[in-house]
Coordinates of C-alpha atoms and ligand atoms in Angstrom, one line a residue:
Chain A
M1 CA 118.1 -31.0 175.7
S2 CA 116.3 -34.1 177.0
E3 CA 112.9 -33.7 178.7
K4 CA 114.3 -36.1 181.3
V5 CA 116.8 -33.4 182.4
K6 CA 115.5 -30.7 184.7
D7 CA 118.6 -28.7 185.6
L8 CA 120.3 -26.7 182.8
R9 CA 123.8 -25.7 183.7
G10 CA 125.6 -22.4 183.1
T11 CA 125.4 -18.9 184.4
R12 CA 124.7 -16.0 182.2
L13 CA 127.1 -13.0 182.3
S14 CA 126.0 -9.6 181.1
A15 CA 128.1 -7.2 179.1
A16 CA 128.1 -4.9 182.2
D17 CA 129.5 -7.8 184.3
L18 CA 132.2 -8.2 181.8
E19 CA 133.0 -4.5 181.8
S20 CA 133.2 -4.3 185.6
K21 CA 136.6 -4.1 187.2
D22 CA 136.1 -6.6 190.0
T23 CA 137.1 -10.2 190.3
I24 CA 134.7 -11.4 187.5
T25 CA 137.1 -10.7 184.7
F26 CA 140.7 -10.4 183.9
R27 CA 142.1 -8.5 180.9
G28 CA 145.2 -9.1 178.8
R29 CA 146.5 -8.4 175.3
P30 CA 149.0 -10.6 173.5
N31 CA 151.7 -8.6 171.8
A32 CA 152.7 -11.0 169.1
K33 CA 154.1 -9.7 165.8
Y34 CA 154.9 -11.6 162.7
A35 CA 157.1 -11.2 159.6
W36 CA 156.0 -13.7 156.9
S37 CA 158.2 -14.8 154.0
A38 CA 155.9 -14.4 151.0
G39 CA 157.3 -17.7 149.6
I40 CA 158.3 -18.7 146.1
A41 CA 155.1 -18.2 144.2
Y42 CA 153.8 -15.1 146.0
T43 CA 157.1 -13.3 145.9
K44 CA 156.9 -13.4 142.1
Y45 CA 153.2 -12.5 142.2
L46 CA 153.9 -9.5 144.3
E47 CA 156.9 -8.4 142.2
E48 CA 154.7 -8.5 139.1
L49 CA 151.9 -6.6 140.8
K50 CA 154.5 -3.9 141.4
N51 CA 155.2 -4.0 137.7
G52 CA 151.4 -3.6 137.0
R53 CA 151.0 -7.1 135.8
I54 CA 149.1 -10.2 137.1
V55 CA 151.0 -13.5 136.8
G56 CA 149.7 -17.0 137.3
R57 CA 151.2 -20.5 137.0
R58 CA 150.2 -23.1 134.4
C59 CA 149.9 -26.8 135.2
R60 CA 150.4 -28.7 132.0
Q61 CA 148.8 -31.9 133.3
C62 CA 145.3 -30.5 134.0
D63 CA 146.0 -27.5 131.7
R64 CA 144.8 -25.0 134.3
V65 CA 146.2 -21.5 134.7
L66 CA 146.2 -20.8 138.4
V67 CA 145.8 -17.4 140.1
P68 CA 146.9 -16.8 142.8
P69 CA 149.9 -18.7 141.6
R70 CA 151.4 -21.8 143.3
M71 CA 154.5 -23.8 142.6
F72 CA 152.5 -27.0 142.9
C73 CA 149.1 -28.1 141.5
E74 CA 146.9 -29.2 144.3
Q75 CA 144.7 -31.3 142.0
C76 CA 147.5 -33.1 140.1
F77 CA 149.9 -32.9 143.1
R78 CA 152.9 -32.1 141.0
A79 CA 155.0 -29.1 140.3
T80 CA 153.4 -26.4 138.1
D81 CA 155.3 -25.7 134.9
E82 CA 155.5 -22.1 133.8
W83 CA 154.6 -18.5 134.6
V84 CA 151.7 -17.1 132.6
Y85 CA 150.8 -13.4 132.4
I86 CA 147.1 -12.7 132.8
K87 CA 145.1 -9.7 131.6
G88 CA 143.9 -7.3 134.2
T89 CA 140.3 -7.8 133.0
G90 CA 137.7 -10.3 133.9
K91 CA 134.1 -10.9 134.9
I92 CA 132.3 -10.7 138.3
N93 CA 131.7 -14.2 139.6
T94 CA 130.0 -12.9 142.7
Y95 CA 129.9 -9.7 144.7
S96 CA 128.7 -8.3 148.0
I97 CA 128.2 -4.9 149.6
S98 CA 129.7 -4.6 153.1
Y99 CA 128.5 -2.3 155.8
L100 CA 131.0 -3.8 158.2
D101 CA 134.7 -3.1 158.5
A102 CA 137.2 -5.8 159.4
D103 CA 136.4 -5.5 163.1
A104 CA 132.6 -5.7 162.5
N105 CA 132.2 -2.0 163.1
R106 CA 129.3 -0.4 161.2
I107 CA 130.4 1.8 158.3
K108 CA 128.3 4.3 156.3
T109 CA 130.0 4.0 152.9
P110 CA 129.9 0.4 151.9
I111 CA 132.9 -1.6 150.7
L112 CA 132.2 -3.3 147.4
V113 CA 133.7 -6.8 147.4
A114 CA 133.9 -9.2 144.5
V115 CA 135.4 -12.5 143.3
V116 CA 136.6 -11.6 139.8
D117 CA 137.2 -14.5 137.3
L118 CA 140.2 -13.3 135.3
D119 CA 140.5 -13.4 131.6
G120 CA 143.3 -15.7 130.6
A121 CA 143.0 -17.8 133.7
S122 CA 141.1 -21.1 133.6
P123 CA 137.3 -20.9 134.0
G124 CA 136.3 -20.5 137.7
I125 CA 139.7 -19.2 138.6
G126 CA 139.1 -15.9 140.4
I127 CA 140.6 -13.6 142.9
L128 CA 139.1 -11.6 145.8
H129 CA 139.2 -7.8 145.3
K130 CA 137.2 -4.7 145.6
L131 CA 135.0 -2.8 143.1
G132 CA 135.1 0.9 142.5
N133 CA 134.0 3.7 140.2
V134 CA 130.7 1.8 139.8
D135 CA 127.0 2.4 140.4
I136 CA 125.9 0.0 143.1
E137 CA 122.6 -0.6 141.4
K138 CA 124.3 -1.7 138.2
I139 CA 126.7 -4.3 139.7
H140 CA 125.8 -7.8 138.5
V141 CA 127.2 -11.3 138.2
G142 CA 128.9 -11.6 134.8
M143 CA 129.7 -7.8 134.6
P144 CA 133.0 -7.2 132.7
V145 CA 135.5 -5.3 134.8
Q146 CA 139.2 -4.2 134.6
A147 CA 141.9 -3.6 137.2
V148 CA 142.6 0.0 138.2
W149 CA 146.2 0.3 139.2
K150 CA 148.0 2.6 141.6
P151 CA 150.5 5.0 139.8
A152 CA 153.7 3.0 139.3
N153 CA 155.7 5.1 141.8
E154 CA 153.2 4.3 144.5
R155 CA 153.1 0.5 144.1
K156 CA 154.9 -1.5 146.7
G157 CA 154.4 -5.1 145.8
S158 CA 151.0 -5.9 147.3
V159 CA 147.5 -6.9 146.2
T160 CA 146.6 -3.4 147.0
D161 CA 148.7 -2.2 144.1
I162 CA 145.4 -2.8 142.3
L163 CA 143.1 -0.1 143.8
Y164 CA 139.9 -1.9 142.7
F165 CA 138.2 -3.3 139.6
E166 CA 135.9 -1.0 137.6
P167 CA 133.3 -1.7 134.9
I168 CA 134.6 -1.8 131.3
K169 CA 132.6 0.8 129.4
E170 CA 130.5 -0.8 126.7
K171 CA 131.6 0.3 123.3
Chain B
M1 CA 135.5 -49.7 154.4
N2 CA 136.2 -52.1 157.1
V3 CA 134.5 -51.0 160.4
K4 CA 135.4 -53.4 163.2
R5 CA 132.8 -52.5 165.7
R6 CA 129.4 -50.7 165.8
V7 CA 129.6 -47.7 168.1
A8 CA 126.7 -46.5 170.3
V9 CA 125.8 -43.2 171.9
V10 CA 124.6 -43.7 175.4
G11 CA 124.6 -40.3 176.9
A12 CA 124.4 -36.6 176.0
G13 CA 124.7 -33.3 177.9
I14 CA 124.7 -29.6 177.1
T15 CA 125.0 -26.3 179.0
L16 CA 123.1 -23.1 178.5
F17 CA 124.2 -21.2 175.4
R18 CA 124.6 -17.5 175.9
R19 CA 126.5 -14.5 174.5
R20 CA 128.5 -14.6 177.7
L21 CA 128.7 -17.3 180.4
K22 CA 130.4 -16.7 183.8
E23 CA 132.0 -20.2 183.8
T24 CA 135.5 -20.7 182.4
G25 CA 135.9 -23.0 179.4
K26 CA 137.1 -25.7 181.8
E27 CA 134.1 -25.3 184.0
L28 CA 131.8 -25.4 181.0
S29 CA 133.5 -28.6 179.8
Y30 CA 132.9 -30.1 183.2
L31 CA 129.2 -29.2 183.3
A32 CA 128.6 -30.7 179.9
A33 CA 130.7 -33.8 180.5
N34 CA 129.1 -34.4 183.8
A35 CA 125.6 -34.0 182.3
A36 CA 126.4 -36.5 179.6
L37 CA 127.8 -39.0 182.1
E38 CA 124.8 -38.7 184.3
S39 CA 122.5 -39.3 181.4
A40 CA 124.5 -42.4 180.6
G41 CA 124.4 -43.6 184.2
M42 CA 128.2 -43.6 184.2
T43 CA 131.1 -42.1 186.0
M44 CA 134.5 -41.0 184.8
D45 CA 135.8 -44.4 186.0
D46 CA 133.8 -46.0 183.2
I47 CA 135.5 -43.9 180.5
D48 CA 138.6 -45.2 178.7
C49 CA 139.6 -42.1 176.7
V50 CA 138.5 -38.5 175.9
V51 CA 138.2 -36.5 172.7
M52 CA 138.0 -32.7 172.9
G53 CA 136.5 -30.7 170.1
T54 CA 137.2 -26.9 170.3
A55 CA 137.6 -24.5 167.5
P56 CA 139.8 -21.4 167.1
D57 CA 142.1 -20.7 170.0
A58 CA 141.9 -17.0 169.3
F59 CA 138.4 -16.6 170.8
D60 CA 139.3 -18.1 174.2
G61 CA 142.6 -16.3 173.9
I62 CA 144.4 -19.4 175.2
H63 CA 146.8 -20.9 172.7
M64 CA 146.5 -24.7 172.4
K65 CA 143.4 -24.4 174.6
A66 CA 142.6 -28.1 174.6
D67 CA 145.4 -28.6 177.1
N68 CA 143.9 -26.0 179.3
L69 CA 140.5 -27.6 179.0
L70 CA 141.7 -31.2 179.8
D71 CA 140.9 -31.3 183.5
G72 CA 137.3 -30.1 182.9
A73 CA 136.8 -32.8 180.3
G74 CA 137.8 -35.5 182.8
A75 CA 140.9 -36.4 180.7
T76 CA 143.5 -36.2 183.4
R77 CA 145.9 -39.1 182.9
K78 CA 143.8 -40.7 180.2
P79 CA 144.4 -41.0 176.5
Y80 CA 143.3 -37.6 175.3
S81 CA 143.3 -35.9 171.9
R82 CA 141.9 -32.7 170.3
V83 CA 140.3 -32.8 166.9
Y84 CA 140.0 -29.7 164.9
V85 CA 138.5 -28.6 161.6
G86 CA 137.4 -25.0 162.3
G87 CA 133.6 -24.7 162.3
G88 CA 133.3 -28.4 161.3
T89 CA 134.9 -29.4 164.6
G90 CA 131.6 -30.0 166.5
V91 CA 130.5 -32.8 164.2
F92 CA 134.0 -34.0 163.8
S93 CA 134.5 -34.6 167.5
P94 CA 132.1 -37.6 167.7
I95 CA 133.8 -38.9 164.5
G96 CA 137.1 -38.7 166.5
G97 CA 135.4 -40.5 169.3
W98 CA 133.9 -43.1 166.9
W99 CA 137.3 -44.2 165.5
H100 CA 138.7 -44.7 169.0
V101 CA 135.9 -47.2 169.7
A102 CA 135.2 -48.6 166.2
S103 CA 138.8 -49.5 165.9
G104 CA 138.6 -51.8 169.0
L105 CA 141.2 -49.8 170.8
F106 CA 138.8 -48.5 173.5
D107 CA 135.4 -49.6 174.8
T108 CA 134.2 -46.1 175.9
C109 CA 135.0 -42.6 174.9
L110 CA 133.8 -39.3 176.3
V111 CA 133.5 -36.6 173.6
V112 CA 133.4 -33.0 174.8
A113 CA 133.1 -29.8 172.8
E114 CA 133.6 -26.3 174.2
E115 CA 133.7 -22.8 172.9
K116 CA 133.9 -19.4 174.6
M117 CA 133.8 -16.6 172.1
S118 CA 133.1 -13.9 174.7
P119 CA 136.7 -13.3 176.0
C120 CA 137.6 -11.7 172.6
I121 CA 136.5 -8.0 173.0
P122 CA 134.9 -5.9 171.9
H123 CA 133.8 -8.4 169.2
P124 CA 135.1 -11.9 168.4
Q125 CA 135.0 -10.9 164.7
T126 CA 138.4 -9.3 165.2
A127 CA 139.9 -12.8 165.9
F128 CA 138.8 -13.9 162.5
R129 CA 141.2 -11.4 160.9
T130 CA 144.0 -13.9 161.5
I131 CA 142.3 -16.7 159.5
W132 CA 143.2 -15.2 156.2
D133 CA 146.3 -15.7 154.1
P134 CA 148.6 -13.0 155.3
I135 CA 150.2 -12.3 151.9
I136 CA 147.4 -12.0 149.4
T137 CA 144.2 -11.6 151.5
R138 CA 144.8 -9.7 154.7
P139 CA 146.0 -6.5 152.9
L140 CA 142.4 -6.1 151.6
N141 CA 141.2 -5.9 155.3
P142 CA 138.5 -8.5 154.8
N143 CA 135.7 -9.2 157.2
L144 CA 134.8 -12.9 157.5
V145 CA 131.2 -12.2 156.6
W146 CA 132.3 -11.1 153.2
I147 CA 133.0 -14.6 152.0
F148 CA 129.6 -15.8 153.2
A149 CA 127.9 -12.9 151.5
L150 CA 129.8 -13.7 148.3
E151 CA 128.8 -17.4 148.5
M152 CA 125.2 -16.5 149.3
N153 CA 124.9 -14.1 146.4
R154 CA 126.4 -16.6 144.0
Y155 CA 123.9 -19.3 145.2
M156 CA 121.0 -16.8 144.9
K157 CA 122.0 -15.7 141.4
T158 CA 122.7 -19.1 140.0
Y159 CA 119.3 -20.5 140.9
N160 CA 117.3 -17.3 141.0
I161 CA 116.4 -17.8 144.6
P162 CA 114.1 -15.2 146.3
K163 CA 115.5 -13.8 149.5
E164 CA 112.0 -14.5 151.1
H165 CA 112.6 -18.3 150.8
I166 CA 116.0 -17.9 152.5
A167 CA 114.5 -15.8 155.3
M168 CA 112.1 -18.6 156.1
V169 CA 115.0 -20.6 157.5
A170 CA 115.5 -17.9 160.2
V171 CA 111.8 -17.9 161.0
K172 CA 111.7 -21.7 161.3
N173 CA 114.9 -22.2 163.3
K174 CA 114.4 -19.3 165.8
G175 CA 110.8 -20.6 166.2
N176 CA 112.0 -24.2 166.8
A177 CA 114.4 -22.9 169.4
L178 CA 111.5 -21.6 171.5
D179 CA 111.2 -25.3 172.7
H180 CA 115.0 -25.7 173.4
P181 CA 115.9 -24.8 177.0
S182 CA 119.5 -23.9 176.1
A183 CA 118.5 -21.4 173.4
Q184 CA 120.1 -18.0 173.2
L185 CA 118.1 -16.5 170.3
A186 CA 114.7 -18.2 170.3
A187 CA 112.0 -15.9 168.9
K188 CA 108.8 -15.8 167.0
I189 CA 109.6 -13.6 164.0
T190 CA 108.3 -13.1 160.5
V191 CA 109.9 -13.2 157.0
E192 CA 109.4 -9.4 157.0
D193 CA 111.4 -9.0 160.2
V194 CA 114.3 -10.8 158.5
L195 CA 114.0 -8.8 155.3
N196 CA 113.8 -5.5 157.2
S197 CA 116.7 -6.3 159.6
E198 CA 119.9 -4.3 159.3
T199 CA 122.0 -5.1 156.2
M200 CA 125.4 -6.3 157.4
V201 CA 127.1 -7.4 154.2
W202 CA 124.5 -7.6 151.5
P203 CA 122.8 -10.0 150.9
V204 CA 123.5 -11.1 154.5
Q205 CA 121.2 -9.3 157.0
R206 CA 121.2 -9.2 160.8
L207 CA 118.7 -12.0 161.2
D208 CA 120.4 -14.2 158.6
I209 CA 123.4 -14.6 161.1
S210 CA 123.8 -16.8 164.2
P211 CA 125.2 -15.0 167.2
P212 CA 128.6 -15.4 169.0
S213 CA 128.1 -17.6 172.0
D214 CA 129.6 -19.5 175.0
G215 CA 128.6 -23.1 175.7
A216 CA 129.6 -26.7 175.8
A217 CA 128.2 -30.1 174.9
A218 CA 129.2 -33.7 175.4
L219 CA 128.4 -37.3 174.3
V220 CA 129.3 -40.7 175.7
L221 CA 130.3 -43.3 173.1
T222 CA 130.7 -47.0 173.8
S223 CA 131.1 -50.4 172.1
E224 CA 127.9 -52.4 171.5
D225 CA 128.7 -54.8 174.5
V226 CA 129.1 -51.9 176.9
A227 CA 126.1 -50.1 175.6
R228 CA 123.9 -53.1 176.3
K229 CA 125.0 -53.0 180.0
F230 CA 124.0 -49.4 180.5
T231 CA 120.9 -48.8 178.4
D232 CA 118.0 -50.4 176.6
A233 CA 117.9 -47.6 174.1
P234 CA 121.3 -47.0 172.6
V235 CA 121.6 -44.7 169.5
W236 CA 124.0 -46.0 166.9
I237 CA 126.6 -44.0 164.9
D238 CA 126.1 -45.9 161.6
G239 CA 127.9 -43.5 159.3
V240 CA 130.7 -40.9 159.5
G241 CA 132.2 -38.9 156.7
W242 CA 134.5 -35.9 156.3
S243 CA 136.1 -34.0 153.5
L244 CA 138.0 -30.8 152.9
D245 CA 138.3 -28.8 149.7
S246 CA 141.0 -26.5 148.5
A247 CA 141.9 -23.4 150.6
Y248 CA 142.1 -21.4 147.3
W249 CA 138.4 -20.6 147.8
T250 CA 138.2 -18.0 145.0
N251 CA 139.1 -20.9 142.6
R252 CA 136.2 -23.0 143.7
D253 CA 132.5 -23.4 142.7
L254 CA 130.8 -21.3 145.4
C255 CA 127.4 -22.5 144.4
F256 CA 127.6 -26.1 145.6
P257 CA 129.5 -27.4 148.6
Q258 CA 131.1 -30.4 146.9
Y259 CA 133.2 -31.2 150.0
V260 CA 129.9 -31.7 152.0
A261 CA 128.6 -34.0 149.3
E262 CA 131.9 -36.1 149.5
A263 CA 131.5 -36.3 153.3
A264 CA 127.9 -37.2 153.0
K265 CA 128.5 -39.9 150.4
M266 CA 131.1 -41.5 152.7
A267 CA 128.7 -41.5 155.6
Y268 CA 125.8 -42.8 153.6
K269 CA 127.8 -45.6 152.1
M270 CA 128.8 -46.7 155.6
A271 CA 125.2 -46.5 156.8
K272 CA 124.0 -48.3 153.6
I273 CA 121.8 -45.3 152.7
T274 CA 121.1 -45.2 148.9
D275 CA 118.2 -42.7 148.7
P276 CA 118.9 -40.0 151.4
P277 CA 115.7 -38.0 151.1
K278 CA 113.6 -41.2 151.6
E279 CA 115.8 -42.9 154.2
V280 CA 116.7 -39.9 156.4
D281 CA 113.9 -38.9 158.7
F282 CA 115.3 -35.5 159.9
A283 CA 118.6 -33.6 159.6
E284 CA 120.6 -31.1 161.5
P285 CA 122.7 -29.4 158.8
Y286 CA 125.0 -26.5 159.9
D287 CA 123.2 -23.2 159.8
P288 CA 125.4 -20.4 161.0
F289 CA 123.7 -18.4 158.2
T290 CA 120.2 -18.9 156.8
Y291 CA 121.4 -19.8 153.3
K292 CA 123.9 -22.3 154.7
E293 CA 121.1 -24.6 155.9
L294 CA 119.8 -24.7 152.2
H295 CA 123.3 -25.1 150.8
H296 CA 124.0 -27.9 153.2
M297 CA 120.7 -29.7 152.5
E298 CA 121.8 -29.8 148.9
G299 CA 125.3 -30.9 149.8
L300 CA 123.9 -33.6 152.0
L301 CA 121.9 -34.8 148.9
L302 CA 118.6 -34.3 150.8
A303 CA 117.5 -31.8 148.1
K304 CA 118.4 -31.4 144.4
K305 CA 120.7 -28.5 143.5
G306 CA 118.9 -25.2 143.9
E307 CA 115.7 -26.8 145.3
A308 CA 116.2 -26.6 149.0
P309 CA 114.7 -23.0 149.2
Q310 CA 111.4 -24.2 147.5
L311 CA 111.2 -27.2 149.9
T312 CA 111.5 -24.7 152.8
A313 CA 108.9 -22.4 151.3
D314 CA 106.6 -25.5 150.9
G315 CA 106.9 -26.3 154.6
V316 CA 108.7 -29.6 154.0
T317 CA 111.4 -28.7 156.5
Q318 CA 109.1 -27.8 159.4
R319 CA 109.3 -30.0 162.4
D320 CA 106.0 -31.6 161.3
G321 CA 106.9 -31.6 157.6
D322 CA 108.1 -34.6 155.5
L323 CA 111.8 -33.8 156.1
P324 CA 112.3 -31.8 159.4
I325 CA 115.5 -29.7 159.2
C326 CA 117.1 -28.3 162.4
P327 CA 114.3 -29.4 164.8
S328 CA 116.6 -28.2 167.6
G329 CA 116.4 -24.6 166.4
G330 CA 119.9 -24.8 165.0
L331 CA 122.7 -22.3 165.4
L332 CA 120.3 -19.5 164.3
G333 CA 118.1 -20.2 167.3
V334 CA 120.0 -22.1 169.9
G335 CA 123.3 -20.2 169.4
N336 CA 126.7 -20.7 167.9
P337 CA 129.4 -21.6 170.4
I338 CA 131.3 -23.1 167.4
A339 CA 132.4 -26.6 168.3
A340 CA 129.7 -26.9 171.0
A341 CA 127.1 -25.9 168.4
G342 CA 128.1 -28.7 166.1
L343 CA 128.0 -31.2 168.9
M344 CA 124.6 -29.8 170.1
K345 CA 123.3 -31.1 166.7
C346 CA 124.5 -34.6 167.5
C347 CA 123.0 -34.3 171.0
E348 CA 119.7 -33.3 169.4
M349 CA 119.8 -36.5 167.2
F350 CA 120.4 -38.5 170.4
W351 CA 117.4 -37.0 172.1
Q352 CA 115.2 -37.2 169.0
L353 CA 116.1 -40.9 168.4
R354 CA 115.4 -41.7 172.0
N355 CA 112.1 -39.9 171.9
E356 CA 113.2 -37.6 174.7
A357 CA 113.0 -34.3 172.8
G358 CA 109.7 -33.2 174.4
K359 CA 108.1 -30.4 172.5
R360 CA 110.8 -30.6 169.8
Q361 CA 110.1 -34.3 169.1
V362 CA 109.9 -35.3 165.5
S363 CA 107.5 -38.2 165.2
G364 CA 108.8 -41.5 163.9
A365 CA 112.4 -40.4 163.9
E366 CA 114.6 -43.4 163.2
T367 CA 117.5 -42.1 161.2
G368 CA 119.1 -38.6 161.6
V369 CA 122.0 -36.8 159.9
A370 CA 124.1 -34.0 161.4
Q371 CA 126.6 -31.9 159.6
A372 CA 129.0 -29.1 160.3
W373 CA 131.1 -26.8 158.1
G374 CA 133.9 -24.4 158.5
D375 CA 137.5 -23.2 157.9
L376 CA 137.6 -21.1 154.7
M377 CA 134.2 -22.6 153.6
Q378 CA 136.0 -25.8 152.8
V379 CA 135.2 -28.6 155.3
G380 CA 132.2 -30.9 155.6
T381 CA 131.8 -33.3 158.6
V382 CA 128.8 -35.7 158.6
T383 CA 127.4 -38.3 161.1
V384 CA 124.4 -40.6 160.6
F385 CA 122.7 -41.7 163.8
R386 CA 120.0 -44.5 164.0
R387 CA 118.0 -45.9 166.9
Ligands
LIG401 ZN1 147.2 -29.8 137.6

């Protein structure tokens, strides 16, 4: 704001104003629903998750193994070459502890979230997932973790076929 | 780079920023546009074309909302376009205006940025649920704050940054905002207040986050010839840059915003800046979260990797420090009506460089840099303004 300007424009509206049923507000709710095709790469990815396996794609030009898989390499901008099976183990790249649900409601039991760099994928290639069966105080960057899968008969071809990643017990 | 014409900023306008404003988006656009025209001493008859910057449609709840906003932006029967790069939109909108004028196609361009987040109830966060990839991410029921918390933690761990240093950004920006008449969350707070505030998604706490807001802002851009007719004190857009990184964000280095660095390098090259910390007098990096200001100072090459927190702790980034950062009060203090917040930063540069910023004035300000960021943590938009 310039000191030369004296009138600042705009009218504050309180939460109560917005809740009131008079002419100040109008309400509506879109009723749009969607059915997405999972596409070429993700259909295979989801099928293999149902089989209890994680699959990526290799680009032979940059020699990266990419997870989530894609049919093209965004760096080389060419078609990727082959499917590669990845272990269900990896290391925590970063993590957070969420006291908010998806709608920003407060929750008592936190959701433990992490980016897990997967063994067998290229360095820095991670996926978003949750952590479980872990002492919050002990979670750390670099912690070795492994996927905990749903029982085979409960898997439906979704990233949630992995329940969460848990620490690998030190031997 | 072949820039045909130098582009000037000759007017700026802004509305009040609040959690809820009574005006519609169209009305807010009109208020900001009108304030900018008045400050330039111009009317809509002087304007050749209009660029609208407005971010996710889902907050306003009006699909393709730029069309709805058109009349309020003065764009009826004029060449009109919307530019959009998520949270980066606010600083991208004057870049859009710049290329209209720099190309020689138009002599004047009105740039308007609008956002109303309040229509989405009970909380605009719900609209962010639709930003995610529907196949591989949405089934995990993510909250958008997750990715910022993940990025912040990676940054803290890599450079061993104390949370106290990050908290100082909130203290500084909310304090700076006390001098900004539009400000929504100006306050005198302490580092302890930030560290004791509610944990939302650790390490992000309540006072690390900017609020949802309604508001609008506008700039008037002209060619050099036209600028000389209207003002003795034009501000020049000497550099613009933008860059987007891969949407596969879990495959990226979360510690350094390379895309911001690419955008900054482009803008500095155009502005012939070779030593940014020495040649930039103040900056308005995007600060929707405390750590983002630090992340972006590094991306803007104003601090070495991992060193922005120490500069903050040393007071360098205070309004009277060697490198004032967010003298406006930023998104943390003034508020975050997304596209309007980014353009607010460019308005601040205009006022600072014209020596009109009053109590917020940075002494000797000749070169400023503004930057915004957004989408899935993948876009950097940068402008360099000079007087
Ligand atoms: Zn490749």
